[in-house]
Amino acid sequence: MIEQSQRRVPMPVAAASVILLVAAALPASMMFTTGPSMATGLIGVLLLLALAYGLWRGSGRARFWTTVFAAASVVYGVVAITKAEESGLLQMVGAAVIVGLLLVPASSRRWFHDLPAEE
């Protein structure tokens, strides 16, 4: 067996980070308009990039805030569905997948709690 000096990011955490990076495309598209939408888009992009980077590095704070924002996104998705907006369902599913990837798999929990891997 080859000894590794660095830990590898577990697949569920990597997938959640990629989903956040893809989700940054929506606020990035808002940045190309003028006015307050540009500032809102920039803040959204920076927040999503910071959360994705924090997840990749194993930050417990990034995991906490990603979970909080994803849970809020699910609630907002429920409200959007009741107003007959089609993006609400996609938003809910994406946010639920992120929460599931960060909280359910044992490899994700070990990544954020810095526990030794089981052999």
Short mmCIF file of the C-alpha atoms (twelve columns), coordinates in Angstrom:
data_MODEL
# 
_entry.id   MODEL 
# 
loop_
_atom_site.group_PDB 
_atom_site.id 
_atom_site.type_symbol 
_atom_site.label_atom_id 
_atom_site.label_alt_id 
_atom_site.label_comp_id 
_atom_site.label_asym_id 
_atom_site.label_seq_id 
_atom_site.Cartn_x 
_atom_site.Cartn_y 
_atom_site.Cartn_z 
_atom_site.pdbx_PDB_model_num 
ATOM 1   C CA . MET A 1   0.000   0.000  0.000   1 
ATOM 2   C CA . ILE A 2   1.268   3.469  -0.850  1 
ATOM 3   C CA . GLU A 3   1.477   5.920  2.022   1 
ATOM 4   C CA . GLN A 4   -0.010  9.325  1.258   1 
ATOM 5   C CA . SER A 5   1.054   12.450 3.080   1 
ATOM 6   C CA . GLN A 6   -2.119  14.359 2.168   1 
ATOM 7   C CA . ARG A 7   -5.693  13.351 2.731   1 
ATOM 8   C CA . ARG A 8   -7.877  13.060 -0.340  1 
ATOM 9   C CA . VAL A 9   -11.199 14.841 -0.566  1 
ATOM 10  C CA . PRO A 10  -14.038 12.293 -0.321  1 
ATOM 11  C CA . MET A 11  -16.236 11.956 -3.391  1 
ATOM 12  C CA . PRO A 12  -19.448 13.284 -1.706  1 
ATOM 13  C CA . VAL A 13  -17.649 16.454 -0.570  1 
ATOM 14  C CA . ALA A 14  -16.104 16.907 -4.013  1 
ATOM 15  C CA . ALA A 15  -19.550 16.499 -5.608  1 
ATOM 16  C CA . ALA A 16  -21.087 19.073 -3.241  1 
ATOM 17  C CA . SER A 17  -18.256 21.492 -4.061  1 
ATOM 18  C CA . VAL A 18  -18.821 21.031 -7.791  1 
ATOM 19  C CA . ILE A 19  -22.565 21.616 -7.364  1 
ATOM 20  C CA . LEU A 20  -21.799 24.882 -5.553  1 
ATOM 21  C CA . LEU A 21  -19.443 25.936 -8.334  1 
ATOM 22  C CA . VAL A 22  -22.109 25.225 -10.947 1 
ATOM 23  C CA . ALA A 23  -24.658 27.087 -8.835  1 
ATOM 24  C CA . ALA A 24  -22.348 30.129 -8.915  1 
ATOM 25  C CA . ALA A 25  -23.201 30.500 -12.607 1 
ATOM 26  C CA . LEU A 26  -26.651 31.930 -11.808 1 
ATOM 27  C CA . PRO A 27  -25.421 34.867 -9.702  1 
ATOM 28  C CA . ALA A 28  -22.605 35.341 -12.205 1 
ATOM 29  C CA . SER A 29  -25.187 35.872 -14.929 1 
ATOM 30  C CA . MET A 30  -26.815 38.548 -12.758 1 
ATOM 31  C CA . MET A 31  -23.521 40.435 -12.637 1 
ATOM 32  C CA . PHE A 32  -23.787 41.361 -16.322 1 
ATOM 33  C CA . THR A 33  -26.783 43.582 -15.683 1 
ATOM 34  C CA . THR A 34  -26.455 47.085 -14.301 1 
ATOM 35  C CA . GLY A 35  -27.551 48.446 -10.974 1 
ATOM 36  C CA . PRO A 36  -27.971 46.627 -7.674  1 
ATOM 37  C CA . SER A 37  -28.200 43.242 -9.412  1 
ATOM 38  C CA . MET A 38  -24.518 43.492 -10.236 1 
ATOM 39  C CA . ALA A 39  -23.558 43.861 -6.567  1 
ATOM 40  C CA . THR A 40  -25.957 41.084 -5.545  1 
ATOM 41  C CA . GLY A 41  -24.538 38.770 -8.204  1 
ATOM 42  C CA . LEU A 42  -20.971 39.482 -7.122  1 
ATOM 43  C CA . ILE A 43  -21.791 38.782 -3.470  1 
ATOM 44  C CA . GLY A 44  -23.554 35.551 -4.437  1 
ATOM 45  C CA . VAL A 45  -20.654 34.348 -6.572  1 
ATOM 46  C CA . LEU A 46  -18.067 35.161 -3.906  1 
ATOM 47  C CA . LEU A 47  -20.127 33.438 -1.214  1 
ATOM 48  C CA . LEU A 48  -20.588 30.267 -3.266  1 
ATOM 49  C CA . LEU A 49  -16.905 30.166 -4.229  1 
ATOM 50  C CA . ALA A 50  -15.858 30.652 -0.597  1 
ATOM 51  C CA . LEU A 51  -18.189 27.874 0.568   1 
ATOM 52  C CA . ALA A 52  -16.945 25.488 -2.130  1 
ATOM 53  C CA . TYR A 53  -13.320 26.235 -1.198  1 
ATOM 54  C CA . GLY A 54  -14.080 25.768 2.497   1 
ATOM 55  C CA . LEU A 55  -15.737 22.400 1.856   1 
ATOM 56  C CA . TRP A 56  -12.757 21.318 -0.231  1 
ATOM 57  C CA . ARG A 57  -10.390 22.246 2.629   1 
ATOM 58  C CA . GLY A 58  -12.514 20.456 5.255   1 
ATOM 59  C CA . SER A 59  -13.758 23.523 7.126   1 
ATOM 60  C CA . GLY A 60  -16.499 22.745 9.614   1 
ATOM 61  C CA . ARG A 61  -17.742 26.324 9.347   1 
ATOM 62  C CA . ALA A 62  -18.140 25.999 5.597   1 
ATOM 63  C CA . ARG A 63  -20.087 22.772 6.131   1 
ATOM 64  C CA . PHE A 64  -22.334 24.488 8.692   1 
ATOM 65  C CA . TRP A 65  -23.043 27.554 6.543   1 
ATOM 66  C CA . THR A 66  -23.548 25.492 3.405   1 
ATOM 67  C CA . THR A 67  -26.085 23.379 5.280   1 
ATOM 68  C CA . VAL A 68  -27.848 26.488 6.629   1 
ATOM 69  C CA . PHE A 69  -28.040 28.160 3.217   1 
ATOM 70  C CA . ALA A 70  -29.141 24.927 1.539   1 
ATOM 71  C CA . ALA A 71  -31.895 24.412 4.128   1 
ATOM 72  C CA . ALA A 72  -33.051 28.004 3.563   1 
ATOM 73  C CA . SER A 73  -32.991 27.311 -0.160  1 
ATOM 74  C CA . VAL A 74  -35.272 24.306 0.328   1 
ATOM 75  C CA . VAL A 75  -37.725 26.473 2.268   1 
ATOM 76  C CA . TYR A 76  -37.590 29.132 -0.444  1 
ATOM 77  C CA . GLY A 77  -38.109 26.422 -3.058  1 
ATOM 78  C CA . VAL A 78  -41.305 25.327 -1.324  1 
ATOM 79  C CA . VAL A 79  -42.549 28.920 -1.399  1 
ATOM 80  C CA . ALA A 80  -41.583 29.233 -5.082  1 
ATOM 81  C CA . ILE A 81  -43.469 26.038 -5.957  1 
ATOM 82  C CA . THR A 82  -46.615 27.389 -4.340  1 
ATOM 83  C CA . LYS A 83  -46.262 30.490 -6.553  1 
ATOM 84  C CA . ALA A 84  -46.017 28.225 -9.629  1 
ATOM 85  C CA . GLU A 85  -42.357 29.022 -10.390 1 
ATOM 86  C CA . GLU A 86  -40.684 26.123 -12.179 1 
ATOM 87  C CA . SER A 87  -37.225 26.873 -10.776 1 
ATOM 88  C CA . GLY A 88  -38.404 26.080 -7.233  1 
ATOM 89  C CA . LEU A 89  -38.328 22.314 -7.730  1 
ATOM 90  C CA . LEU A 90  -34.830 22.345 -9.200  1 
ATOM 91  C CA . GLN A 91  -33.626 24.578 -6.385  1 
ATOM 92  C CA . MET A 92  -35.126 22.278 -3.744  1 
ATOM 93  C CA . VAL A 93  -33.628 19.144 -5.264  1 
ATOM 94  C CA . GLY A 94  -30.168 20.710 -5.627  1 
ATOM 95  C CA . ALA A 95  -30.152 22.003 -2.059  1 
ATOM 96  C CA . ALA A 96  -31.389 18.667 -0.665  1 
ATOM 97  C CA . VAL A 97  -28.658 16.817 -2.570  1 
ATOM 98  C CA . ILE A 98  -25.990 19.122 -1.124  1 
ATOM 99  C CA . VAL A 99  -27.265 18.603 2.428   1 
ATOM 100 C CA . GLY A 100 -27.395 14.853 1.894   1 
ATOM 101 C CA . LEU A 101 -23.864 14.725 0.495   1 
ATOM 102 C CA . LEU A 102 -22.466 16.680 3.426   1 
ATOM 103 C CA . LEU A 103 -24.329 15.047 6.311   1 
ATOM 104 C CA . VAL A 104 -25.083 11.431 5.418   1 
ATOM 105 C CA . PRO A 105 -21.957 9.603  4.120   1 
ATOM 106 C CA . ALA A 106 -19.446 8.515  6.746   1 
ATOM 107 C CA . SER A 107 -16.575 9.732  4.574   1 
ATOM 108 C CA . SER A 108 -18.014 13.254 4.643   1 
ATOM 109 C CA . ARG A 109 -18.426 13.197 8.394   1 
ATOM 110 C CA . ARG A 110 -14.832 11.994 8.832   1 
ATOM 111 C CA . TRP A 111 -13.581 14.698 6.462   1 
ATOM 112 C CA . PHE A 112 -15.033 17.486 8.573   1 
ATOM 113 C CA . HIS A 113 -14.291 15.992 11.977  1 
ATOM 114 C CA . ASP A 114 -10.752 14.950 11.085  1 
ATOM 115 C CA . LEU A 115 -11.258 11.415 12.328  1 
ATOM 116 C CA . PRO A 116 -8.901  8.680  11.198  1 
ATOM 117 C CA . ALA A 117 -10.065 6.528  8.323   1 
ATOM 118 C CA . GLU A 118 -11.310 3.045  9.137   1 
ATOM 119 C CA . GLU A 119 -9.267  0.159  7.839   1 
# 
